[in-house]
Coordinates of C-alpha atoms in Angstrom, one line a residue:
X98 CA 189.6 73.8 50.8
X99 CA 190.8 70.9 48.4
X100 CA 194.5 70.1 48.6
X101 CA 196.7 67.8 46.3
X102 CA 195.8 69.6 43.1
X103 CA 192.6 67.7 42.5
X104 CA 189.4 69.7 41.8
X105 CA 186.5 69.1 44.5
X106 CA 183.9 68.4 41.7
X107 CA 184.2 67.8 38.1
X108 CA 183.8 70.7 35.7
X109 CA 181.8 70.7 32.3
X110 CA 185.6 71.2 30.3
X111 CA 186.7 68.0 32.3
X112 CA 183.6 66.0 31.3
X113 CA 184.2 67.2 27.5
X114 CA 187.8 66.3 27.6
X115 CA 187.0 63.0 29.0
X116 CA 184.8 61.9 26.5
X117 CA 183.1 59.4 28.7
X118 CA 179.9 58.9 28.5
X119 CA 179.3 57.3 32.0
X120 CA 180.9 60.5 33.3
X121 CA 178.1 62.4 31.9
X122 CA 175.7 60.0 33.5
X123 CA 177.0 60.3 37.0
X124 CA 177.0 64.0 36.9
X125 CA 173.4 64.1 35.6
X126 CA 172.8 62.2 39.2
X127 CA 174.6 64.5 41.1
X128 CA 171.8 67.0 42.1
X129 CA 169.2 64.4 42.6
X130 CA 171.7 62.1 44.6
X131 CA 172.9 64.9 46.8
X132 CA 169.1 66.0 47.8
X133 CA 168.7 62.3 48.8
X134 CA 172.1 62.4 50.9
X135 CA 170.6 65.7 52.6
X136 CA 167.3 64.2 53.5
X137 CA 168.9 61.0 55.1
X138 CA 171.4 63.0 57.0
X139 CA 168.9 65.5 58.4
X140 CA 166.5 62.7 59.6
X141 CA 166.5 63.6 63.4
X142 CA 167.1 61.0 65.9
X143 CA 166.2 60.4 69.7
X144 CA 167.9 58.4 72.1
X145 CA 166.4 57.6 75.7
X146 CA 168.9 58.5 78.8
X147 CA 166.7 58.7 82.4
X148 CA 163.3 58.7 83.8
X149 CA 162.2 60.1 87.2
X150 CA 159.4 59.3 89.7
X151 CA 156.8 60.8 87.7
X152 CA 157.5 59.0 84.8
X153 CA 159.0 61.9 82.6
X154 CA 162.0 60.7 80.3
X155 CA 165.2 62.6 79.3
X156 CA 166.4 62.2 75.6
X157 CA 169.1 63.3 73.5
X158 CA 167.3 64.8 70.3
X159 CA 169.2 66.3 67.2
X160 CA 166.4 67.9 65.4
X161 CA 168.2 71.1 65.7
X162 CA 171.2 69.7 64.0
X163 CA 173.1 69.4 67.1
X164 CA 172.1 66.8 69.9
X165 CA 170.6 68.6 72.6
X166 CA 169.0 67.5 76.1
X167 CA 165.0 67.3 75.9
X168 CA 162.3 66.3 78.5
X169 CA 159.1 64.1 77.6
X170 CA 156.6 64.8 80.0
X171 CA 154.2 62.0 81.3
X172 CA 151.5 63.4 79.2
X173 CA 153.9 62.8 75.8
X174 CA 154.7 66.9 75.4
X175 CA 158.4 67.7 74.6
X176 CA 160.4 70.4 76.2
X177 CA 164.1 71.3 75.1
X178 CA 166.1 72.0 78.1
X179 CA 169.5 72.9 76.2
X180 CA 170.5 74.8 73.2
X181 CA 174.0 74.9 73.1
X182 CA 176.1 75.2 69.8
X183 CA 177.6 71.9 70.8
X184 CA 176.4 68.5 71.4
X185 CA 175.3 67.5 74.9
X186 CA 176.7 63.9 75.8
X187 CA 174.6 62.6 78.8
X188 CA 171.8 63.9 81.5
X189 CA 170.2 62.7 84.3
X190 CA 167.5 64.0 86.7
X191 CA 168.5 64.5 90.3
X192 CA 166.2 62.1 92.6
X193 CA 163.9 64.0 94.8
X194 CA 164.0 67.4 93.2
X195 CA 163.4 69.4 90.0
X196 CA 167.1 69.3 88.7
X197 CA 168.8 68.0 85.7
X198 CA 172.6 67.3 85.3
X199 CA 174.2 67.5 81.8
X200 CA 177.3 66.7 80.5
X201 CA 178.7 68.6 77.6
X202 CA 181.6 69.5 75.8
X203 CA 183.0 72.2 73.6
X204 CA 184.2 71.5 69.6
X205 CA 184.0 68.0 70.3
X206 CA 187.1 68.1 72.5
X207 CA 185.5 65.4 74.8
X208 CA 186.4 67.3 78.1
X209 CA 183.3 67.0 79.5
X210 CA 181.6 69.6 81.9
X211 CA 178.7 69.3 84.3
X212 CA 176.1 72.0 84.8
X213 CA 172.9 71.9 86.6
X214 CA 169.6 72.9 85.4
X215 CA 166.5 74.0 87.3
X216 CA 163.2 72.7 85.5
X217 CA 160.8 74.8 87.3
X218 CA 162.5 78.0 85.5
X219 CA 160.1 78.9 82.8
X220 CA 161.4 78.4 79.3
X221 CA 164.7 77.4 78.6
X222 CA 166.3 76.7 82.0
X223 CA 170.0 78.1 82.7
X224 CA 173.0 76.1 82.7
X225 CA 174.9 76.5 85.8
X226 CA 178.4 75.2 86.2
X227 CA 178.4 72.4 88.6
X228 CA 182.0 70.8 87.6
X229 CA 183.9 72.9 85.2
X230 CA 187.8 72.8 84.3
X231 CA 188.2 72.8 80.6
X232 CA 191.6 71.4 80.9
X233 CA 190.3 68.0 81.6
X234 CA 187.4 65.5 81.4
X235 CA 184.7 64.8 83.6
X236 CA 181.9 62.2 83.2
X237 CA 178.6 62.4 84.6
X238 CA 178.1 58.8 86.6
X239 CA 175.0 59.0 88.4
X240 CA 172.9 61.8 89.9
X241 CA 171.8 61.0 93.6
X242 CA 169.7 62.8 96.3
X243 CA 171.7 66.0 97.1
X244 CA 175.0 64.9 95.1
X245 CA 176.5 63.6 91.9
X246 CA 178.9 61.1 91.3
X247 CA 181.4 61.9 88.7
X248 CA 184.9 60.6 87.0
X249 CA 187.9 62.8 86.4
X250 CA 191.3 62.7 85.2
X251 CA 192.3 66.3 86.7
X252 CA 194.7 64.4 88.9
X253 CA 197.0 63.6 86.3
X254 CA 195.5 63.3 83.1
X255 CA 195.8 59.4 82.7
X256 CA 194.1 57.8 85.8
X257 CA 190.3 59.0 86.4
X258 CA 189.2 59.2 90.0
X259 CA 185.8 58.7 91.3
X260 CA 184.4 61.7 93.1
X261 CA 180.9 62.4 94.8
X262 CA 180.1 66.2 94.8
X263 CA 177.2 67.7 97.4
X264 CA 175.2 69.6 95.4
X265 CA 174.4 72.0 98.4
X266 CA 178.0 72.8 99.5
X267 CA 180.2 71.7 96.4
X268 CA 182.5 69.8 98.8
X269 CA 184.1 66.7 96.7
X270 CA 184.7 63.4 98.4
X271 CA 187.0 60.9 96.4
X272 CA 185.4 57.7 96.2
X273 CA 188.2 55.8 94.3
X274 CA 191.8 57.3 93.2
X275 CA 193.4 53.6 92.7
X276 CA 194.3 54.3 89.1
X277 CA 193.4 53.0 85.7
X278 CA 190.9 54.3 83.1
X279 CA 187.5 53.9 84.7
X280 CA 185.2 53.3 81.8
X281 CA 181.9 52.6 83.8
X282 CA 180.7 52.9 87.5
X283 CA 177.6 51.3 89.2
X284 CA 176.6 52.3 92.4
X285 CA 174.8 50.3 95.0
X286 CA 171.3 51.3 96.4
X287 CA 172.3 51.8 99.6
X288 CA 175.5 53.9 98.6
X289 CA 177.9 51.7 100.3
X290 CA 179.7 50.0 97.4
X291 CA 180.7 51.0 93.8
X292 CA 181.6 48.6 91.0
X293 CA 184.2 49.8 88.6
X294 CA 184.7 48.6 84.9
X295 CA 188.5 49.4 84.3
X296 CA 190.8 49.0 81.2
X297 CA 192.8 46.2 82.3
X298 CA 196.2 44.8 80.8
X299 CA 195.1 42.4 78.0
X300 CA 193.7 44.4 74.8
X301 CA 190.2 44.7 75.1
X302 CA 189.8 43.4 78.4
X303 CA 187.9 45.5 81.7
X304 CA 188.5 44.4 84.9
X305 CA 185.5 44.7 87.7
X306 CA 186.8 46.3 91.2
X307 CA 184.6 46.3 94.1
X308 CA 185.0 49.5 96.4
X309 CA 183.8 50.2 99.5
X310 CA 183.2 54.0 99.5
X311 CA 183.6 54.8 102.9
X312 CA 187.3 52.9 103.5
X313 CA 188.2 53.0 99.5
X314 CA 188.8 49.3 100.0
X315 CA 189.2 47.6 96.8
X316 CA 188.4 44.1 96.1
X317 CA 189.2 42.6 92.8
X318 CA 186.4 40.8 91.5
X319 CA 187.9 39.7 88.1
X320 CA 191.8 39.5 87.7
X321 CA 193.7 42.4 86.1
X322 CA 195.9 39.9 83.8
X323 CA 192.7 38.2 82.3
X324 CA 191.4 38.4 78.8
X325 CA 187.8 39.0 80.0
X326 CA 185.3 41.9 78.9
X327 CA 182.8 43.1 81.5
X328 CA 179.6 45.4 81.3
X329 CA 176.0 46.2 82.0
X330 CA 176.4 46.0 85.8
X331 CA 173.0 45.5 88.2
X332 CA 172.6 45.8 91.6
X333 CA 169.6 43.9 93.6
X334 CA 167.9 46.2 95.6
X335 CA 169.1 45.1 98.7
X336 CA 172.6 45.8 97.6
X337 CA 173.7 42.3 98.5
X338 CA 174.7 41.2 95.0
X339 CA 175.1 42.1 91.4
X340 CA 174.2 40.8 88.0
X341 CA 176.8 41.5 85.3
X342 CA 177.4 40.4 81.5
X343 CA 180.9 39.0 81.2
X344 CA 182.8 36.6 79.2
X345 CA 185.0 35.2 81.8
X346 CA 186.0 31.7 81.3
X347 CA 184.0 31.6 78.1
X348 CA 183.9 32.9 74.5
X349 CA 180.5 34.6 74.6
X350 CA 179.2 37.0 77.3
X351 CA 176.8 35.2 79.7
X352 CA 174.7 36.8 83.0
X353 CA 176.6 36.2 86.0
X354 CA 175.5 37.1 89.6
X355 CA 178.2 37.8 92.4
X356 CA 177.0 37.8 96.2
X357 CA 179.1 39.9 98.5
X358 CA 178.1 37.9 101.5
X359 CA 179.7 34.7 100.2
X360 CA 182.1 36.4 97.8
X361 CA 181.0 33.6 95.2
X362 CA 180.0 33.8 91.3
X363 CA 177.5 31.6 89.6
X364 CA 175.6 31.8 86.1
X365 CA 172.2 33.5 85.8
X366 CA 171.9 33.2 82.1
X367 CA 174.1 31.5 79.5
X368 CA 174.0 31.3 75.7
X369 CA 176.9 29.8 74.2
X370 CA 176.1 31.2 70.7
X371 CA 175.5 34.5 71.7
X372 CA 176.6 37.6 73.7
X373 CA 174.1 38.6 76.4
X374 CA 173.5 41.8 78.6
X375 CA 170.9 42.6 81.0
X376 CA 169.2 45.4 83.2
X377 CA 167.4 44.5 86.4
X378 CA 164.3 46.1 87.5
X379 CA 163.9 48.0 90.6
X380 CA 162.3 45.5 92.4
X381 CA 165.0 42.9 91.7
X382 CA 162.1 40.3 90.0
X383 CA 163.1 40.7 86.4
X384 CA 165.8 41.2 83.8
X385 CA 165.6 43.0 80.9
X386 CA 167.6 40.8 78.8
X387 CA 169.5 41.5 75.5
X388 CA 170.6 39.0 73.0
X389 CA 173.3 40.0 70.3
X390 CA 172.7 38.0 67.2
X391 CA 174.8 38.9 64.1
X392 CA 174.7 42.6 64.4
X393 CA 170.5 42.1 65.6
X394 CA 169.9 42.8 69.4
X395 CA 166.6 41.6 70.6
X396 CA 165.3 42.3 74.0
X397 CA 163.2 39.6 76.4
X398 CA 162.2 39.8 80.1
X399 CA 163.5 37.3 82.1
X400 CA 162.9 36.2 85.8
X401 CA 166.2 36.7 87.7
X402 CA 165.4 33.9 90.0
X403 CA 165.7 31.0 87.5
X404 CA 166.5 33.1 84.4
X405 CA 163.2 31.7 82.9
X406 CA 162.1 33.9 79.9
X407 CA 158.6 35.9 80.7
X408 CA 158.1 38.1 77.5
X409 CA 159.8 38.8 74.3
X410 CA 159.3 42.4 73.6
X411 CA 157.5 42.8 70.2
X412 CA 159.4 45.2 68.1
X413 CA 160.6 45.3 64.5
X414 CA 163.0 42.8 63.4
X415 CA 166.4 43.3 61.9
X416 CA 167.4 46.3 64.2
X417 CA 169.1 47.2 67.5
X418 CA 167.3 48.0 70.8
X419 CA 170.4 48.0 73.3
X420 CA 174.5 47.4 73.1
X421 CA 174.4 49.3 69.3
X422 CA 177.7 51.4 70.0
X423 CA 176.9 54.7 70.8
X424 CA 173.6 54.2 72.2
X425 CA 172.7 54.3 75.8
X426 CA 171.6 51.5 77.9
X427 CA 168.1 50.7 78.7
X428 CA 166.5 52.3 81.8
X429 CA 164.0 51.6 84.3
X430 CA 161.8 53.8 85.8
X431 CA 162.3 54.4 89.7
X432 CA 159.1 52.4 90.3
X433 CA 159.5 49.8 87.9
X434 CA 156.3 50.4 85.9
X435 CA 158.3 50.9 82.5
X436 CA 161.7 50.8 80.9
X437 CA 162.7 53.0 78.4
X438 CA 165.0 52.5 75.7
X439 CA 166.5 53.2 72.0
X440 CA 165.5 51.2 69.1
X441 CA 167.3 51.6 65.3
X442 CA 167.5 49.8 62.4
X443 CA 169.3 50.2 58.9
X444 CA 165.8 51.7 57.9
X445 CA 164.7 53.4 60.9
X446 CA 166.4 56.2 62.7
X447 CA 167.1 55.9 66.7
X448 CA 163.6 56.5 68.4
X449 CA 162.8 56.0 72.1
X450 CA 160.5 53.1 72.9
X451 CA 158.7 52.3 76.6
X452 CA 158.2 48.9 77.5
X453 CA 155.4 48.0 80.2
X454 CA 155.8 44.8 81.9
X455 CA 152.3 45.0 83.6
X456 CA 150.7 44.9 79.8
X457 CA 153.9 43.7 77.9
X458 CA 153.0 46.7 75.7
X459 CA 155.9 48.2 73.9
X460 CA 155.4 52.0 72.9
X461 CA 157.2 54.2 70.5
X462 CA 157.8 57.8 71.4
X463 CA 158.5 59.5 68.1
X464 CA 160.4 62.6 67.9
X465 CA 158.0 65.7 67.4
X466 CA 157.6 66.3 63.4
X467 CA 159.4 63.4 62.3
X468 CA 159.5 63.4 58.6
X469 CA 158.8 60.5 56.3
X470 CA 162.1 58.3 56.0
X471 CA 162.5 57.2 52.4
X472 CA 162.1 53.9 51.3
X473 CA 165.2 51.8 52.1
X474 CA 166.2 48.0 52.3
X475 CA 167.7 45.8 54.9
X476 CA 171.0 44.1 54.1
X477 CA 171.8 40.5 53.6
X478 CA 174.0 38.8 56.1
X479 CA 176.8 36.6 54.2
X480 CA 180.1 35.3 55.2
X481 CA 183.4 35.8 53.5
X482 CA 186.2 33.0 53.5
X483 CA 189.5 34.8 54.6
X484 CA 193.1 34.2 53.9
X485 CA 193.5 31.5 56.7
X486 CA 190.1 30.0 56.8
X487 CA 188.4 32.2 59.1
X488 CA 184.9 33.5 58.1
X489 CA 184.5 37.3 57.9
X490 CA 180.7 38.4 58.7
X491 CA 179.4 41.1 56.4
X492 CA 176.3 43.0 55.7
X493 CA 175.5 43.5 51.9
X494 CA 173.2 46.7 51.3
X495 CA 172.1 46.5 47.7
X496 CA 171.7 49.8 45.4
X497 CA 168.7 51.5 45.9
X498 CA 169.3 54.1 43.2
X499 CA 170.6 53.0 39.8
X500 CA 173.4 50.5 40.0
X501 CA 176.9 52.0 39.6
X502 CA 178.6 48.7 39.5
X503 CA 180.6 50.0 42.3
X504 CA 181.1 48.5 45.9
X505 CA 181.9 50.5 49.1
X506 CA 183.5 48.8 51.9
X507 CA 182.0 50.6 55.1
X508 CA 184.4 49.7 57.9
X509 CA 183.8 50.3 61.6
X510 CA 186.1 51.8 64.1
X511 CA 187.2 50.7 67.3
X512 CA 189.0 48.1 66.6
X513 CA 187.3 46.4 68.9
X514 CA 184.0 48.0 68.3
X515 CA 181.6 46.4 65.5
X516 CA 179.2 47.0 62.8
X517 CA 175.5 46.5 64.1
X518 CA 172.6 47.0 62.2
X519 CA 171.6 50.3 63.2
X520 CA 170.9 53.5 61.4
X521 CA 173.5 54.9 59.5
X522 CA 172.6 57.5 56.9
X523 CA 176.1 57.5 55.1
X524 CA 175.5 53.7 54.3
X525 CA 171.9 54.3 53.3
X526 CA 173.0 57.4 51.2
X527 CA 175.9 55.2 49.5
X528 CA 173.1 52.6 48.3
X529 CA 170.8 55.4 47.1
X530 CA 173.7 56.8 45.3
X531 CA 173.6 53.4 43.2
X532 CA 176.6 51.6 45.4
X533 CA 176.4 48.0 46.7
X534 CA 177.5 48.5 50.5
X535 CA 179.6 46.0 52.2
X536 CA 179.6 46.3 55.9
X537 CA 182.2 44.0 57.5
X538 CA 183.0 42.8 61.0
X539 CA 186.6 41.8 60.3
X540 CA 188.5 40.1 63.0
X541 CA 189.0 42.1 66.0
X542 CA 185.3 43.3 66.1
X543 CA 183.1 42.7 69.0
X544 CA 179.9 41.0 69.3
X545 CA 181.2 37.7 67.5
X546 CA 182.9 36.3 70.6
X547 CA 186.2 36.7 72.6
X548 CA 188.2 34.3 70.1
X549 CA 187.2 36.7 67.3
X550 CA 187.9 40.2 68.8
X551 CA 191.1 38.9 69.9
X552 CA 192.6 38.1 66.4
X553 CA 194.3 41.4 65.5
X554 CA 196.0 42.1 68.8
X555 CA 199.1 43.4 68.5
X556 CA 201.5 41.5 66.2
X557 CA 198.5 40.4 64.2
X558 CA 197.2 43.9 63.5
X559 CA 197.8 43.2 59.6
X560 CA 195.7 39.9 59.4
X561 CA 192.6 42.4 59.6
X562 CA 193.8 44.2 56.8
X563 CA 194.1 40.7 55.0
X564 CA 190.4 40.5 55.7
X565 CA 189.9 43.4 53.3
X566 CA 191.6 41.9 50.4
X567 CA 189.7 38.5 51.0
X568 CA 186.6 40.7 50.7
X569 CA 187.7 42.2 47.4
X570 CA 188.7 38.5 46.0
X571 CA 185.0 37.4 47.1
X572 CA 183.3 40.6 45.2
X573 CA 182.8 38.8 42.2
X574 CA 180.4 35.7 43.9
X575 CA 177.9 38.8 44.5
X576 CA 178.5 40.1 40.9
X577 CA 180.7 43.3 41.9
X578 CA 183.1 44.7 39.7
X579 CA 186.5 44.3 41.8
X580 CA 188.1 47.2 39.7
X581 CA 185.6 49.8 41.2
X582 CA 185.8 48.8 44.8
X583 CA 186.5 51.8 47.4
X584 CA 187.2 51.7 51.1
X585 CA 185.3 54.4 53.5
X586 CA 185.9 54.0 57.3
X587 CA 186.5 56.2 60.4
X588 CA 188.8 56.1 63.3
X589 CA 190.2 52.8 63.3
X590 CA 188.0 52.4 60.0
X591 CA 190.1 55.1 58.5
X592 CA 193.3 53.2 59.5
X593 CA 192.1 50.1 57.8
X594 CA 191.0 52.3 54.6
X595 CA 194.6 54.0 54.6
X596 CA 196.4 50.3 55.4
X597 CA 194.4 48.9 52.5
X598 CA 195.3 51.7 49.9
X599 CA 199.0 51.2 51.1
X600 CA 199.5 47.8 51.7
X601 CA 197.0 46.5 48.7
X602 CA 197.3 49.2 46.2
X603 CA 196.4 47.0 43.1
X604 CA 193.0 46.3 44.7
X605 CA 191.2 49.5 45.4
X606 CA 189.9 52.5 43.3
X607 CA 189.7 55.1 46.0
X608 CA 189.5 55.7 49.9
X609 CA 187.6 58.0 52.4
X610 CA 189.3 58.3 55.5
X611 CA 187.4 60.0 58.2
X612 CA 189.6 60.9 61.6
X613 CA 191.7 57.8 60.9
X614 CA 195.1 56.8 61.9
X615 CA 198.2 57.1 59.3
X616 CA 200.9 56.2 61.8
X617 CA 200.4 53.8 64.9
X618 CA 203.9 55.6 66.1
X619 CA 202.7 59.1 66.1
X620 CA 199.4 58.4 66.7
X621 CA 200.5 57.1 70.2
X622 CA 203.3 59.8 70.6
X623 CA 200.3 62.3 70.1
X624 CA 197.0 60.8 71.6
X625 CA 195.7 62.0 74.8
X626 CA 197.7 60.6 77.8
X627 CA 194.7 58.3 79.1
X628 CA 194.0 56.7 75.9
X629 CA 197.9 56.0 75.2
X630 CA 197.9 54.5 78.3
X631 CA 195.3 51.9 77.1
X632 CA 195.7 52.0 73.4
X633 CA 199.4 50.7 73.8
X634 CA 197.8 47.7 75.0
X635 CA 195.9 47.0 72.0
X636 CA 198.4 48.2 69.1
X637 CA 201.7 47.8 70.8
X638 CA 204.3 49.7 73.2
X639 CA 206.1 52.5 71.8
X640 CA 209.1 51.3 74.1
X641 CA 209.3 47.7 73.0
X642 CA 207.2 47.5 69.7
X643 CA 208.3 50.6 67.9
X644 CA 209.8 48.6 64.7
X645 CA 206.6 46.8 64.2
X646 CA 204.4 49.8 64.9
X647 CA 206.2 51.5 61.9
X648 CA 205.8 48.4 60.0
X649 CA 202.1 48.2 60.6
X650 CA 201.7 51.8 59.7
X651 CA 199.9 53.2 56.2
X652 CA 202.7 56.2 56.5
X653 CA 205.6 53.7 55.9
X654 CA 204.0 52.2 52.5
X655 CA 202.8 55.7 51.8
X656 CA 204.8 55.9 48.3
X657 CA 202.8 52.5 47.5
X658 CA 199.5 54.5 47.7
X659 CA 198.0 55.3 44.3
X660 CA 194.2 55.5 44.7
X661 CA 192.6 58.8 45.0
X662 CA 191.9 59.3 48.6
X663 CA 189.3 62.1 50.3
X664 CA 190.3 62.7 54.4
X665 CA 187.8 64.3 56.8
X666 CA 189.0 65.2 60.3
X667 CA 187.8 67.4 63.4
X668 CA 190.7 70.0 64.5
X669 CA 189.8 69.3 68.0
X670 CA 190.2 65.4 68.1
X671 CA 191.6 64.1 71.4
X672 CA 191.9 60.7 70.2
X673 CA 193.4 60.9 66.8
X674 CA 195.2 64.2 66.1
X675 CA 194.6 66.2 63.3
X676 CA 198.5 65.6 62.3
X677 CA 197.5 62.2 61.3
X678 CA 195.6 63.7 58.5
X679 CA 197.9 66.3 57.6
X680 CA 201.0 64.2 57.5
X681 CA 199.2 61.3 55.2
X682 CA 197.8 64.3 52.9
X683 CA 201.1 66.1 52.7
X684 CA 203.1 62.7 51.7
X685 CA 200.6 62.2 48.9
X686 CA 200.6 66.1 47.8
X687 CA 204.1 65.6 47.3
X688 CA 203.7 62.5 45.1
X689 CA 201.1 64.0 43.0
X690 CA 198.2 61.4 44.1
X691 CA 194.9 63.1 43.7
X692 CA 193.4 64.0 47.4
X693 CA 191.4 66.2 49.2
X694 CA 191.6 67.2 53.3
X695 CA 188.3 68.7 54.7
X696 CA 189.1 70.0 58.1
X697 CA 186.2 71.2 60.7
X698 CA 187.7 73.7 63.5
X699 CA 184.5 73.1 65.6
X700 CA 184.6 69.0 65.4
X701 CA 186.6 66.3 67.3
X702 CA 186.6 62.6 66.6
X703 CA 184.0 62.9 63.8
X704 CA 181.3 65.2 62.7
X705 CA 178.4 65.8 65.5
X706 CA 177.1 68.7 63.7
X707 CA 174.7 68.2 60.9
X708 CA 175.9 71.5 59.2
X709 CA 179.3 69.7 58.8
X710 CA 177.9 66.7 57.8
X711 CA 176.0 68.3 55.1
X712 CA 179.4 70.0 53.9
X713 CA 181.7 66.8 54.3
X714 CA 179.6 63.9 53.0
X715 CA 178.5 65.5 49.8
X716 CA 181.9 66.6 48.8
X717 CA 183.1 63.1 49.8
X718 CA 180.1 61.8 47.5
X719 CA 181.1 64.2 44.5
X720 CA 184.9 63.0 45.1
X721 CA 184.0 59.3 44.5
X722 CA 182.0 60.2 41.4
X723 CA 184.6 61.9 39.9
X724 CA 187.2 59.4 40.3
X725 CA 185.2 56.2 39.7
X726 CA 183.8 57.7 36.7
X727 CA 187.7 57.5 35.0
X728 CA 187.9 53.7 36.1
X729 CA 188.5 51.8 32.8

């Protein structure tokens, strides 16, 4: 329900009283624009998850409005495997069987549970519980012949252990319980070893651990106290070495090899101007290499032995084929005959593709009954000078509807996330509404090098907020009206919205905060235990940095906020509790600042269900129409 005494939409009486012709123009557009928003939000997407021995694929598909697991048979036919009221998170085939393991949660609470499906069962397979304990998180790591690897925080709610469960007996074997947030695991082909990516001491850092599973002997492959990011671990087929994407000892991620027999690192492929990631083919001969370039990610095949390029994948330019945040990694078929991955761009919803090395073909596997995508435009890539001479990367989406003369800064979460050149229906809809949309990668963002993503750590937190002011000052250079500039963001982007309104109240005309942080102190006090242990490394520690955390919190400056605010939050959010939204809106209500709070009882950290997005976002658009119409 609307709060803070502000109507959700303008009434005819209010329009008449205002006497503003631009208000009437905006309201005339409302029905048409909300229809465009509905169309864009409702376009289905599909993402590749796994491939089996026969060439069948598992994909996540949201054509029903909630993301579910589907199977694509080798002949291209689709079959729905799940029909839950909540989104599925991951799924894998069990090799040598007709079974699938599915990870799913309830109401966006992120407490993943594992179930098993029998593909031989006709119709929609029954979901049989495999690893279920609703009080804890369980994440599917790998389905192996006869067993499944998963991580869980059920031991103490903070640390994640790696467990192997036998499918025949249900017996669990602990493979690692050495502590930490285990963010990714890669098991060797011979099952003797696993490599763990564990959140380490410095902010935004990942430590690599090599674990011998029989003895739980742990070898540190990278130091625990080093500012390094690691990812995309691939094993050679004989389990003798791994290939890792790592920025150890350099600014950009390179491809590095670690040989177990010599305990030595060597470089496979280095590009000092770009981050690289790779996925090794099952025969160990070639790497599928991702090159990150200013939000775009291209794929090419390289020879492992010398790093030489074999072929560039023929895909539409201007999008992402891997490493787009929230998109699964590419996956090779067990026989190496093809690789499945997901492609997305600002004008193309996520679509599954197949790459066939033998022929070099890249083949789209479109979702069934995919409707026509409205005509959209690609963004410009520009740089904005900030207060200290740094250059902030931004993508500029020009209006595709009648130009309203307003600008929306759409800020990503993280803070170490990044805005990539991916499908984002809200950004497309904002442009269709007539806004110029600025999508920045402020300092602290990933994919622009280690130096850039470290520039907002701890005591430097408010420097990223200063980047917003720099963008505001720069707006006239692209013909934008500074008086009609809006902030929109989710998660850490929601914090940035609130911080911009609180610390720069004279700059912004309105804000839309989605699952954002109002107080760094109460956020750290109330977030999930395992997240607090890691997020304090980024923001500061409650025990030693409370004064700074208070100073950097928008709630501490709430009396300065005067711009209208629309807030969206899920009641089950395990990352940023609902109390963050409630306290900022209560404080604004007390001061009579225009605001609305939209809470969804079946959502968590964001809106996963189409029915809720179709409710929340049109309300937010209407809120902006109303309040921008009153800007002189």
